[in-house]
XYZ file of C-alpha atoms in Angstrom:
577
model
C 2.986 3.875 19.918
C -0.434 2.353 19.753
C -2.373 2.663 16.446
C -5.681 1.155 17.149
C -7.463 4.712 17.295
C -6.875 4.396 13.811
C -9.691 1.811 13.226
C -12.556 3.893 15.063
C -13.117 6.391 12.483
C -16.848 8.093 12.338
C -17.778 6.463 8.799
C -21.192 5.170 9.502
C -22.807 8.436 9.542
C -26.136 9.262 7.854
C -24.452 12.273 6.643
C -25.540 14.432 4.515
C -23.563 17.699 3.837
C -20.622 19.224 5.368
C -20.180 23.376 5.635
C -18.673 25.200 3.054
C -15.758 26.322 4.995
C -14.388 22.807 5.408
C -10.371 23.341 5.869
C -7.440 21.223 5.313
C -5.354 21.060 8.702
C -2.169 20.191 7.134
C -2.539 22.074 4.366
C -0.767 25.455 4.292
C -1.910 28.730 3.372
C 1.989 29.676 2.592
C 1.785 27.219 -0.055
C 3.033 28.514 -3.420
C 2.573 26.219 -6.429
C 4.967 25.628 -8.977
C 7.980 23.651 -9.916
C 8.694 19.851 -10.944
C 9.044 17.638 -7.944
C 11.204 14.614 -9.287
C 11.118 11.101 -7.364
C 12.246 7.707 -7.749
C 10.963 4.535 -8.457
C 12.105 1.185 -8.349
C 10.305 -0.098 -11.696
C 7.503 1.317 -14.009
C 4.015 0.166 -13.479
C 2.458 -2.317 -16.148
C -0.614 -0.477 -16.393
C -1.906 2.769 -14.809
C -5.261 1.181 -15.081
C -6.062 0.760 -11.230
C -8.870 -1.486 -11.944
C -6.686 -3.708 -13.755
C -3.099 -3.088 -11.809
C -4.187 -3.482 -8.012
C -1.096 -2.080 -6.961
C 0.675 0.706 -5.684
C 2.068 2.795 -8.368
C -0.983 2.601 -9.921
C -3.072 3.529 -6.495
C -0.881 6.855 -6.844
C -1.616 8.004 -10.074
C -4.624 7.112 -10.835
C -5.599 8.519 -7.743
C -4.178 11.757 -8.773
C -6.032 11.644 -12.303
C -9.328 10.474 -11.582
C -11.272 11.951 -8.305
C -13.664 9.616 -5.890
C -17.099 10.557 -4.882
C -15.687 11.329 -1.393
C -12.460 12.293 0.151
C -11.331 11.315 3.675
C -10.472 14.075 6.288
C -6.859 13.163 7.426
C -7.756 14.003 10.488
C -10.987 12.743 12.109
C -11.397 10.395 9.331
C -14.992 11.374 8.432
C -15.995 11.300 5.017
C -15.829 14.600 3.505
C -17.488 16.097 -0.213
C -15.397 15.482 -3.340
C -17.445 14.237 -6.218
C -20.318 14.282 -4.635
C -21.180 16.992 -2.671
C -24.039 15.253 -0.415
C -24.781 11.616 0.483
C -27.327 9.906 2.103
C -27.099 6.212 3.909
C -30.677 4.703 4.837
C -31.635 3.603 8.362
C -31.231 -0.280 7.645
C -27.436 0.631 5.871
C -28.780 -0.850 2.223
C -29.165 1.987 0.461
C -26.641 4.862 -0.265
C -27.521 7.424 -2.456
C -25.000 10.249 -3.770
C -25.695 13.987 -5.380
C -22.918 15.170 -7.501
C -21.644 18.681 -7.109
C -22.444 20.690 -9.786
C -19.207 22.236 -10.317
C -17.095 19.313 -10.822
C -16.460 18.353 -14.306
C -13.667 16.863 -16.444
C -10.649 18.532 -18.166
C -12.159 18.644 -21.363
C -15.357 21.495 -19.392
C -18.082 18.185 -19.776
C -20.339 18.045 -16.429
C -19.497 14.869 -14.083
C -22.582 13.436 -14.160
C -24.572 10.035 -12.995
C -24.175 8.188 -15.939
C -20.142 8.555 -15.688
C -20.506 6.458 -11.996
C -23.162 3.900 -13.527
C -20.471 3.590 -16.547
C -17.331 3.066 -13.422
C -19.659 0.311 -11.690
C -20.568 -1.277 -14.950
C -17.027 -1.425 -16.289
C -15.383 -3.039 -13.238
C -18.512 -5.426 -12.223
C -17.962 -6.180 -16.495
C -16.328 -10.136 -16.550
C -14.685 -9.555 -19.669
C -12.368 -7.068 -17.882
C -9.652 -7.596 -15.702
C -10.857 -5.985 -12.999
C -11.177 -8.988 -10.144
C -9.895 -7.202 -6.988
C -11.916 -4.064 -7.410
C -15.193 -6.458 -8.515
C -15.079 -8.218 -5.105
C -16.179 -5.376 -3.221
C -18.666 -3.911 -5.600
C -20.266 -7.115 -6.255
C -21.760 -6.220 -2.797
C -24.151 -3.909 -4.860
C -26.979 -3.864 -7.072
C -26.278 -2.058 -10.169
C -26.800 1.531 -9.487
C -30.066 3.705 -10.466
C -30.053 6.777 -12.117
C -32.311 8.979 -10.395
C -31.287 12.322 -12.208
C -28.687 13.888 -14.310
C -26.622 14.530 -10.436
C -28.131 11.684 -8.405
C -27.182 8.032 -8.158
C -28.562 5.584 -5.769
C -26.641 2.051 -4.507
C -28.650 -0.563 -3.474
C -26.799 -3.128 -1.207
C -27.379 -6.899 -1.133
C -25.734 -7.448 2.136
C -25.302 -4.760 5.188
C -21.128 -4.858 5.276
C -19.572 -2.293 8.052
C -17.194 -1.181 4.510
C -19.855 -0.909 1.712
C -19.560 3.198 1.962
C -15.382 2.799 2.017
C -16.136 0.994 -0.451
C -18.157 3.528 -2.896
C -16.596 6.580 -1.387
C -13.183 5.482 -3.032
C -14.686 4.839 -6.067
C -12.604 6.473 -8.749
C -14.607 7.583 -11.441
C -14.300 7.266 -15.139
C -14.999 9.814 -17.848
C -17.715 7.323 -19.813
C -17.627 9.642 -22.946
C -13.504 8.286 -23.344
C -13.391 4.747 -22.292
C -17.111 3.916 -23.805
C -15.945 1.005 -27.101
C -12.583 0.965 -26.097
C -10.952 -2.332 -24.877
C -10.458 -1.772 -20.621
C -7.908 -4.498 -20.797
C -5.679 -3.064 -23.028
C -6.431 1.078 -24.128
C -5.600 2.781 -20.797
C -2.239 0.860 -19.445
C -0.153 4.017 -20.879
C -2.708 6.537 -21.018
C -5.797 7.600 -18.613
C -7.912 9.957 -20.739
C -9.437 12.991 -19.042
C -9.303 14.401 -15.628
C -11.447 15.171 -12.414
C -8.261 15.177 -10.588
C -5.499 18.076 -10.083
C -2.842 16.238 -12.315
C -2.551 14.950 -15.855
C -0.780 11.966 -17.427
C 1.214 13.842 -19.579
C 4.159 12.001 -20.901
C 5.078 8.404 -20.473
C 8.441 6.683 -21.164
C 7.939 3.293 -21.208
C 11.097 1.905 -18.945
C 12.031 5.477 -18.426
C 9.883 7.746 -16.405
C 6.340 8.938 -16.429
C 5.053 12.881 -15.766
C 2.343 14.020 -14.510
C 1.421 17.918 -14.653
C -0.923 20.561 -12.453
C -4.249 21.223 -14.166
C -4.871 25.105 -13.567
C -8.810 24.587 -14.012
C -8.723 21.733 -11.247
C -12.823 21.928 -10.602
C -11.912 21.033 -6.449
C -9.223 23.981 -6.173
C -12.457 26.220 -5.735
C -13.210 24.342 -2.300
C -11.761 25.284 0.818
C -10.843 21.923 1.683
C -8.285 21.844 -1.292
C -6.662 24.979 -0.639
C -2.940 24.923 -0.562
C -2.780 20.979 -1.605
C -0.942 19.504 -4.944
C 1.593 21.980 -5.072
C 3.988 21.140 -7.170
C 3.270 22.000 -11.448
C 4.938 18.725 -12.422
C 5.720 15.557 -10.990
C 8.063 13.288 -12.618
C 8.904 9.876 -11.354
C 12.578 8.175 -13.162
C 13.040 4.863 -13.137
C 15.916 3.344 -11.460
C 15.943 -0.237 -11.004
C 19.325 -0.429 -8.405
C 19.113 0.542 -5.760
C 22.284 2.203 -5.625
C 22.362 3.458 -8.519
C 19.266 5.442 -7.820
C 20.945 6.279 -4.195
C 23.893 7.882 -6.101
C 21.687 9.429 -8.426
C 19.572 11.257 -5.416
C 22.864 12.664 -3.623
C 23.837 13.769 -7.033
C 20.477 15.690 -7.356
C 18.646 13.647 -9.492
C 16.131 13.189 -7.304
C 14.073 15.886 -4.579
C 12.852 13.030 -2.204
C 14.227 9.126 -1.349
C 12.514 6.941 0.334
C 13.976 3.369 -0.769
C 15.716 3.608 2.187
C 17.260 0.085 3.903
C 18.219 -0.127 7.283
C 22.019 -0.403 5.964
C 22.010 2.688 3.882
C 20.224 5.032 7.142
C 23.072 3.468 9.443
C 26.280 3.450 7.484
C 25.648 5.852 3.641
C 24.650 9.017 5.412
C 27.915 10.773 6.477
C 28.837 12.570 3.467
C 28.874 16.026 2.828
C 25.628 16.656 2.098
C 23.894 15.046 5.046
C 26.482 16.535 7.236
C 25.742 19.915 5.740
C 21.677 19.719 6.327
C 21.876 20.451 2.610
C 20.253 16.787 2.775
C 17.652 16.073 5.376
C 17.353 12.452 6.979
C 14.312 11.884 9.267
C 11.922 9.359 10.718
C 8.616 10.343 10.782
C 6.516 8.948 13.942
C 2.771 8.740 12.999
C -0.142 6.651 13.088
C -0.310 5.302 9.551
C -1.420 1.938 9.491
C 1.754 -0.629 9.649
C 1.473 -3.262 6.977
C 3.347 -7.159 6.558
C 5.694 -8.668 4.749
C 7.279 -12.266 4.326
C 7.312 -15.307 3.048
C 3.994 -16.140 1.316
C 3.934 -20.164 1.799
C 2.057 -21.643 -1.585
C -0.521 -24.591 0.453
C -1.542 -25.502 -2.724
C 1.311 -27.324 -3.193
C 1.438 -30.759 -1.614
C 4.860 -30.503 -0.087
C 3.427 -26.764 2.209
C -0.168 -28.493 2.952
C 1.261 -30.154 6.304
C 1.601 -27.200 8.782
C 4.912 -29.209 10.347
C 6.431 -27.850 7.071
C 5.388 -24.743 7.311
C 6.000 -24.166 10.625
C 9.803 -26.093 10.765
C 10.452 -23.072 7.515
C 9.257 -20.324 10.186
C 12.075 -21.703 12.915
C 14.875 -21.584 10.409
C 14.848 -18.207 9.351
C 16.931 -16.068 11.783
C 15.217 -13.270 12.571
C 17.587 -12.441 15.042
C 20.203 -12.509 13.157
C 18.880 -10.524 10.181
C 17.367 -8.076 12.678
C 21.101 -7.034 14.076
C 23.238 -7.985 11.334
C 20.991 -7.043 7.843
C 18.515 -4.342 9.468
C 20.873 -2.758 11.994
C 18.583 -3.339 14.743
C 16.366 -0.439 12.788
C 13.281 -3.225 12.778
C 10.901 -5.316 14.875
C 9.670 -8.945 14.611
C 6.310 -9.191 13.177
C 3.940 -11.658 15.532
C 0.604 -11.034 13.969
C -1.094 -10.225 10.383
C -2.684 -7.066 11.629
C 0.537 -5.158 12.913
C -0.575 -2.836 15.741
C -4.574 -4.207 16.471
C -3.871 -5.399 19.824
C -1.464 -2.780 21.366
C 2.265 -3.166 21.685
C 2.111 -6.576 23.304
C 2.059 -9.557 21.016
C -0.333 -11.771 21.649
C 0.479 -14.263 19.604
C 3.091 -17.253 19.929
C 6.474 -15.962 19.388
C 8.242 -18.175 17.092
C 11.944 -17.456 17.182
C 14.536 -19.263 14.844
C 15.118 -22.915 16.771
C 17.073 -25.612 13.640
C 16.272 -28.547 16.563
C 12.918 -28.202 16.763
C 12.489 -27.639 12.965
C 14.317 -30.743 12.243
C 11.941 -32.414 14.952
C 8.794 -31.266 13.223
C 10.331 -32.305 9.590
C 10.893 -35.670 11.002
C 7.852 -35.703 12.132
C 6.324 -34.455 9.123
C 7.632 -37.870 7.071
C 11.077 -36.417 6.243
C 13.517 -39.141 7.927
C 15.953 -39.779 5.093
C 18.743 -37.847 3.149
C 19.764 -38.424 -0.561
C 22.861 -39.000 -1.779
C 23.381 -34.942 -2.064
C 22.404 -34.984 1.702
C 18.862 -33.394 1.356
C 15.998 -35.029 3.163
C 13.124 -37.121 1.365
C 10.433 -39.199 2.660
C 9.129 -42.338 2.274
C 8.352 -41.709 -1.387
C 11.476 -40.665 -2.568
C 10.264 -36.471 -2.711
C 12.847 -34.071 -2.135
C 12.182 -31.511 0.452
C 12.680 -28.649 -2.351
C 11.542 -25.572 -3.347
C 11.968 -21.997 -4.701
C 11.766 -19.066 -3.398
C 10.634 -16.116 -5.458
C 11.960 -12.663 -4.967
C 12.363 -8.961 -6.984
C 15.700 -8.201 -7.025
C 17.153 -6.128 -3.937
C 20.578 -6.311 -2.014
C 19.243 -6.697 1.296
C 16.909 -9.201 0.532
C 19.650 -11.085 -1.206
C 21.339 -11.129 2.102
C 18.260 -12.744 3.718
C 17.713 -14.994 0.901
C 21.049 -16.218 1.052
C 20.995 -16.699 5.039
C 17.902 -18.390 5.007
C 18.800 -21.081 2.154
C 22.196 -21.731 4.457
C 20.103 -22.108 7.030
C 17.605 -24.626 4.965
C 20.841 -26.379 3.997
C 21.871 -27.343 6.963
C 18.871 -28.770 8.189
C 18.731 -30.915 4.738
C 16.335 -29.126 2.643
C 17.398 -27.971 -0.838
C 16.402 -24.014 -1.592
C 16.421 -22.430 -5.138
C 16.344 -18.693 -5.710
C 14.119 -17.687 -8.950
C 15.426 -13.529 -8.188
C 12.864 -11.906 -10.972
C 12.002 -8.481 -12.059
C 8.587 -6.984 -10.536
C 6.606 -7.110 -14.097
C 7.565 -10.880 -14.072
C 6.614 -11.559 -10.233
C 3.060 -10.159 -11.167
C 2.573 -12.622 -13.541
C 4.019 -15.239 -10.947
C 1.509 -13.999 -8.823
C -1.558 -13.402 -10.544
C -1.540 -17.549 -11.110
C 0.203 -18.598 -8.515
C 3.371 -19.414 -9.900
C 5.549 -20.095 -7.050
C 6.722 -22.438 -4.089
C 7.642 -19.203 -1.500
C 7.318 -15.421 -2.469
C 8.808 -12.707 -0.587
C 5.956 -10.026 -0.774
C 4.574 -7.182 1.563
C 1.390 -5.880 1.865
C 0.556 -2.279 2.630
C -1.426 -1.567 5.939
C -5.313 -0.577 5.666
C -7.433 2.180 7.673
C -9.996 -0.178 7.238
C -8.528 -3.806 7.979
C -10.879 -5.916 5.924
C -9.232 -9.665 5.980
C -11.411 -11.210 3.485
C -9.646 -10.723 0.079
C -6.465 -12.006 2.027
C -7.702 -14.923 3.968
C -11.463 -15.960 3.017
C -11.224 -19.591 1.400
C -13.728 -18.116 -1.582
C -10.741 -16.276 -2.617
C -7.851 -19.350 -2.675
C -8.153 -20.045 -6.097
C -9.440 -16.855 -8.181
C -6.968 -16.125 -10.291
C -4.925 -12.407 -9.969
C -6.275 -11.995 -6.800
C -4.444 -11.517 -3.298
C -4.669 -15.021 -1.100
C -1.365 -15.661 -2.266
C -1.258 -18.902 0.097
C -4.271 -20.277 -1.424
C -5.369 -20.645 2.790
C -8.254 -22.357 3.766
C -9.612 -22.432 6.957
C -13.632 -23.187 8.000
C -13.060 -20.778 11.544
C -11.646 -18.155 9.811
C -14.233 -18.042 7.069
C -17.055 -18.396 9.280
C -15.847 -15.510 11.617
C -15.117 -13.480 8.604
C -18.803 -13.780 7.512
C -19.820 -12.934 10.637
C -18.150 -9.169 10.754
C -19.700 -7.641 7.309
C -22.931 -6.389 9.924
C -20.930 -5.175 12.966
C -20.677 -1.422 12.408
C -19.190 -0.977 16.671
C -15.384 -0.802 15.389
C -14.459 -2.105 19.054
C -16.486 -5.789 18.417
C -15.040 -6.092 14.976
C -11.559 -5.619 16.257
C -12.246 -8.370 18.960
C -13.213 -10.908 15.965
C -10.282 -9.840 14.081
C -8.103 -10.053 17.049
C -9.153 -14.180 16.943
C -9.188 -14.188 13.362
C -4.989 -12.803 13.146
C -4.550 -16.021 15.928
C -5.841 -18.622 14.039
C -3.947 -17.058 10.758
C -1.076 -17.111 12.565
C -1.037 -20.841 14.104
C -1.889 -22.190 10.411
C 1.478 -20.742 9.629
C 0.373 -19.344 5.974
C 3.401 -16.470 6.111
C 6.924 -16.948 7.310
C 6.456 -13.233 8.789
C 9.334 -10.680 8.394
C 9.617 -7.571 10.600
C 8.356 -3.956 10.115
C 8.922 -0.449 11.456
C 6.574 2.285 13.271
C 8.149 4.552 11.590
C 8.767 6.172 8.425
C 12.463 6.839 6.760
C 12.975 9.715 4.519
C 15.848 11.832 2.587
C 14.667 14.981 1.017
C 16.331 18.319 -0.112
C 16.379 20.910 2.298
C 14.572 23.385 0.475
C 10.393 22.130 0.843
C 8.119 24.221 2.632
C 5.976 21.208 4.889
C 3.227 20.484 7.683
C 5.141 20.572 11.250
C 4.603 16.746 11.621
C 5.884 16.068 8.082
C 3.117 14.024 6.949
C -0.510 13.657 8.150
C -1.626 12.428 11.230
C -2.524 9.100 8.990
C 0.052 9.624 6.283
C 2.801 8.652 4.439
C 5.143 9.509 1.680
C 2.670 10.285 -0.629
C 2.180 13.414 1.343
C 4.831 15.070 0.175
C 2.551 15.354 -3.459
C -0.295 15.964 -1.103
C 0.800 18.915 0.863
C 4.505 19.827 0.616
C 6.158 22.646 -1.810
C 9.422 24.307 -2.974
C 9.296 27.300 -0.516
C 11.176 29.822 -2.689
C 13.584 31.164 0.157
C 14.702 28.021 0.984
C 15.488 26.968 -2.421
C 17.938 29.956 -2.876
C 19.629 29.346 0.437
C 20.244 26.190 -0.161
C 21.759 26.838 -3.459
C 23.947 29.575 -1.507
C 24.983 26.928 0.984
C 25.666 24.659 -1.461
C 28.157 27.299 -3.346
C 29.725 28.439 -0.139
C 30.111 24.580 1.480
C 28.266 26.070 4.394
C 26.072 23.790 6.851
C 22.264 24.356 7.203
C 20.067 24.433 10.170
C 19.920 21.364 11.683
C 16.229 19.002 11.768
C 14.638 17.017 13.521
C 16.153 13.465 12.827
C 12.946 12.011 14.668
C 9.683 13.793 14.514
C 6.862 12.495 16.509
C 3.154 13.405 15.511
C 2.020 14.099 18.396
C 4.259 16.152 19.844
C 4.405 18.460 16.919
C 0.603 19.172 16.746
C -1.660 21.267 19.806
C-alpha cells in the first residue's frame, strides 16, 4: 500500500472559518460515554510536561489535557477550529494571525484568552527551561502580539512550508497556573487545568496514572466533537514485562494490547479466549505514516567516524535471519529513513547481511590485527569495541544476542548496557552511548531537520542521536523551508533519505504497514478500526463500551460459548464508500 497521499494535505490555505456543522467521519452518533478503559504501558513517563518530555507518553496525555489552537480533520487533513475558531495566513506566508473562540475556556470557567498563547510561546522560547525540541520550531517566530483580549498575531522570520503545523499544534497553557512556578520541575506529576476533555486525576508514581472525562468539556458543544472521548476514565498500569503484562491482559487486566511482537501474534494466541472471539486479534491496514527503528551509530565517537565501520556493522546484522526466525516473517527490511516516500520500491542500495565483505571493509578501515582474546585492533593498539544500548525486551534480546555473535566472529568485541527507559533518556539526552537501539515514530509532515541538520549534532536532549554531519544534506534541507508544492519537497527529500542512507548513520531494522491489536470483544468502533491516518490512540479517540456487547460477552464468557468471528485483517479502504 502506498502512503505518499499522506504528505499532500491542503494546509497552506488562507483559511479563515469553517461551517458550523463540521462532522467527525469516524466518530459515531451510537456512541455512549461512560466506563474506565484500562491499558498498558511498558514504563511510566518522567514527566507529563510535553515541552520538557518530547516523547510519546507524554504526546498522549498532554494532548488529552491541554487543547491546540487547531485540530486536524482525520480525513482530508485540513486544519479545522479548536482553540481558535478563525485564522488568517497573509499572502507572503509571514504572518498568521488567530481569533480565539469565545466559548472555550479552562476547567476552572476562566476565558482562554491571548495572553494564555503569548504565556505558551514565552515559556517554551524561555532558555532557562527545558524545552529544546519544542523551541526549535518556534524559534521560527517573532514573539507574538496581542492584538485583543481573543486575537493573537505570529510574525514569521523565515517562510517554512510547516510554520502553521507548527502553531496549529501548539498546546496551550493555562498562564494563571504555571505563571512563578518552576517549568522544569512543578508539572512532571501534575498538569494544572484543562481545555481538553480529560483530567490528570491520580498519579502513582511506578504504578499507573488516570485520567477522567470532564462533563463541561468547552469543545463537546461543537459538532466536530460529537461522539469522541468516550470513555469516563482512562487508566494506564504499568507493567514493565512484557509477559507479565501479556498474562495480565488475557486475565482481564487490561481492555486493549498492543505490545504485541511478532512471536506472541504467531505462536500465544490459541487459547481459549482468542479461540472464543471473546478476545479479538486484528491487523489494521491504514495509511498512518510508518516510522524507523535501529541502530543509532554515535559518529562522534572516533572509532564510528569512518563510514567502512559503519557500514561493515550494517552487513553483519542478519536481517534475514531475524526477519524469519525472531519476527516470524511478520516484518519488512527497512531501505530508507522516510518509510513509504517513494512507493513500494526501494530505491535505495539494499544492504543485506554479507561477514566477507564486512571483514573486507574493516580491513580496509585499519583493522588488520587480532589481540590475544582474538578481537581486531589497528595500528594503534584500539580495540574494535563498543556497547550497545538497549531498554529491556525479549525479542530484542534475541537480536542483541545474534548480532554480538555475529560481531564476534568477525573479531569485534560487543557489550550489552540492557537499561531501563528513564535511564536510556538520560543516555540520550547527552549522548551517552556507542550504539542505541531506538525507533522513531512516523510524521504527517516529514520534516528531516531536527533528525539530520548538522546545527542539531551537538545540542544537548535533542534528537540527532548520530551527531551526523553532512554539508549536502544541510544545504538541501535549507533549501525546502519555502517550497509549499508537497510534490517538489518530496523530490528533495527523496535525495536527502539517499545521501542519509549511504553515510550509513542507522544500522536500519525493519517495520510493518500494518497495525497489531488485541482488544475485548465488547467496544462499539469506526468500520475501519482506526482513522484513515490513525493509530492506537484511536481507540481513546473514538471507540466505546457498547453496552450490549459488554453483557454478551460476559454471557459467553459464563457459558464457554464462541463469539462472532472478526476480521483478522481489516483494510481501510475497503471498509469505507
Amino acid at each position: 500500500m502506498k502512503i505518499i497521499k499522506i504528505f499532500i494535505p491542503l494546509i497552506f490555505l488562507t483559511c479563515i472559518s469553517y461551517s458550523k456543522s463540521l462532522v467527525n467521519p469516524f466518530a459515531s452518533s451510537d456512541a455512549r460515554k461512560g466506563g474506565m478503559l484500562v491499558l498498558h504501558t511498558s514504563e511510566f513517563p518522567k514527566s507529563f510536561n510535553l515541552y520538557v518530555n518530547n516523547a510519546a507518553d507524554a504526546a498522549l496525555v498532554f494532548g488529552l489535557v491541554y487543547d491546540s489552537l487547531l485540530d486536524i480533520h482525520p480525513l482530508t487533513l485540513e486544519f479545522i477550529p479548536l482553540i481558535a475558531d478563525s485564522w488568517k495566513v497573509s499572502a507572503d506566508k509571514k504572518v498568521f494571525t488567530f481569533h480565539i473562540d469565545r466559548k472555550a475556556k479552562w476547567a476552572d470557567g476562566r476565558p482562554i484568552t491571548a495572553r494564555d498563547v503569548l504565556f505558551t510561546y514565552d515559556t517554551i522560547m524561555d532558555t532557562n527551561n527545558m524545552t529544546s525540541v519544542q523551541r526549535l520550531f518556534l524559534s521560527r517566530f517573532d514573539r507574538p502580539e496581542i492584538l485583543d483580549d481573543y486575537t493573537i498575531r505570529f510574525k514569521a522570520s523565515t517562510v517554512h512550508y510547516n510554520n502553521l503545523v507548527t502553531l496549529a499544534g501548539l498546546n496551550i497553557l493555562p498562564e494563571h497556573l504555571y505563571r512563578g512556578k518552576d517549568f522544569n520541575k512543578s508539572f512532571n506529576m501534575k498538569l494544572p487545568g484543562s481545555s481538553g476533555p480529560y483530567e490528570l486525576t491520580d498519579v502513582k508514581e511506578g504504578r499507573y496514572y488516570e485520567l477522567t472525562r470532564r462533563d463541561d468539556y468547552w469543545a463537546d458543544v461543537l459538532p466536530y466533537r460529537q461522539g469522541m472521548y468516550n470513555f469516563k476514565k482512562l487508566r494506564f498500569k504499568v507493567i514493565r514485562d512484557d509477559k507479565v503484562a501479556f498474562e495480565a491482559f488475557k486475565k482481564g487486566d487490561f481492555d486493549v494490547f498492543t505490545d504485541i511482537s511478532p512471536k506472541r501474534w504467531v505462536t500465544e494466541t490459541d487459547s481459549e479466549k482468542f479461540a472464543n472471539n471473546w478476545i479479538i486479534k486484528q491487523k489494521v491496514y491504514n495509511y498512518a505514516p510508518r516510522g524507523i527503528r535501529g541502530f543509532a551509530i554515535n559518529m562522534r565517537k572516533k572509532i564510528f567516524q569512518d563510514i567502512r565501520v559503519r557500514k561493515a556493522l550494517f552487513m553483519l546484522l542478519d536481517r534475514k535471519t531475524i526477519l524469519e526466525k525472531i519476527m516470524y516473517n511478520q516484518m519488512t527490511p527497512l531501505y530508507s529513513y522516510f518509510p513509504g516516500l517513494g512507493g513500494s520500491k526501494p530505491y535505495n542500495e539494499i544492504i543485506n547481511y554479507n561477514p566477507e565483505r564486512a571483514k573486507k571493509l574493516l580491513r580496509e578501515a585499519g583493522f588488520t590485527t587480532l589481540d590475544k582474546e582474538g578481537y581486531l585492533i589497528n595500528s594503534r593498539g584500539e580495540r574494535l569495541e563498543f556497547t550497545i544500548s538497549s531498554v529491556a525486551d525479549e525479542t530484542m534480546e534475541k537480536v542483541l544476542t545474534l548480532f554480538s555473535d555475529s560481531c564476534k566472529k568477525a573479531g569485534i568485541k560487543v557489550n550489552i548496557d540492557t537499561v531501563s527507559w528513564a535511564t536510556l533518556i538520560k543516555k540520550l539526552d547527552n549522548y551517552d552511548f556507542d550504539l542505541v537501539s531506538i525507533g522513531w515514530t512516523g510524521t504527517l509532515f516529514p520534516d528531516p531537520e531536527q533528525l539530520w541538520h548538522s546545527r542539531h549534532a551537538n545540542e544537548i536532549g535533542g534528537s540527532n542521536l548520530s551527531g551526523y554531519k553532512n554539508k549536502k544534506v544541510d544545504s538541501l534541507i535549507n533549501s525546502l523551508p519555502p517550497i509549499f508544492n508537497a510534490e517538489q519537497r518530496l523530490k528533495i527529500i527523496i535525495v536527502i533519505d539517499k545521501l542519509i542512507y549511504k553515510d550509513v548513520p542507522y544500522i536500519l531494522f525493519w517495520g510493518a504497514d500494518y497495525i497489531r491489536i488485541f482488544y475485548k470483544n465488547c467496544f462499539g468502533k469506526p468500520k475501519t478500526v482506526f482513522s484513515k491516518y490513525g493509530g492506537t490512540s484511536d481507540v481513546i479517540a473514538y471507540w466505546w463500551y457498547e453496552e450490549e456487547k459488554v453483557k454478551r460477552l460476559r454471557e459467553a464468557e459464563r457459558k464457554k460459548e464462541p463469539l462472532p468471528q472478526e476480521e483478522v485483517e481489516v483494510f481501510y479502504d475497503r471498509n469505507v464508500k
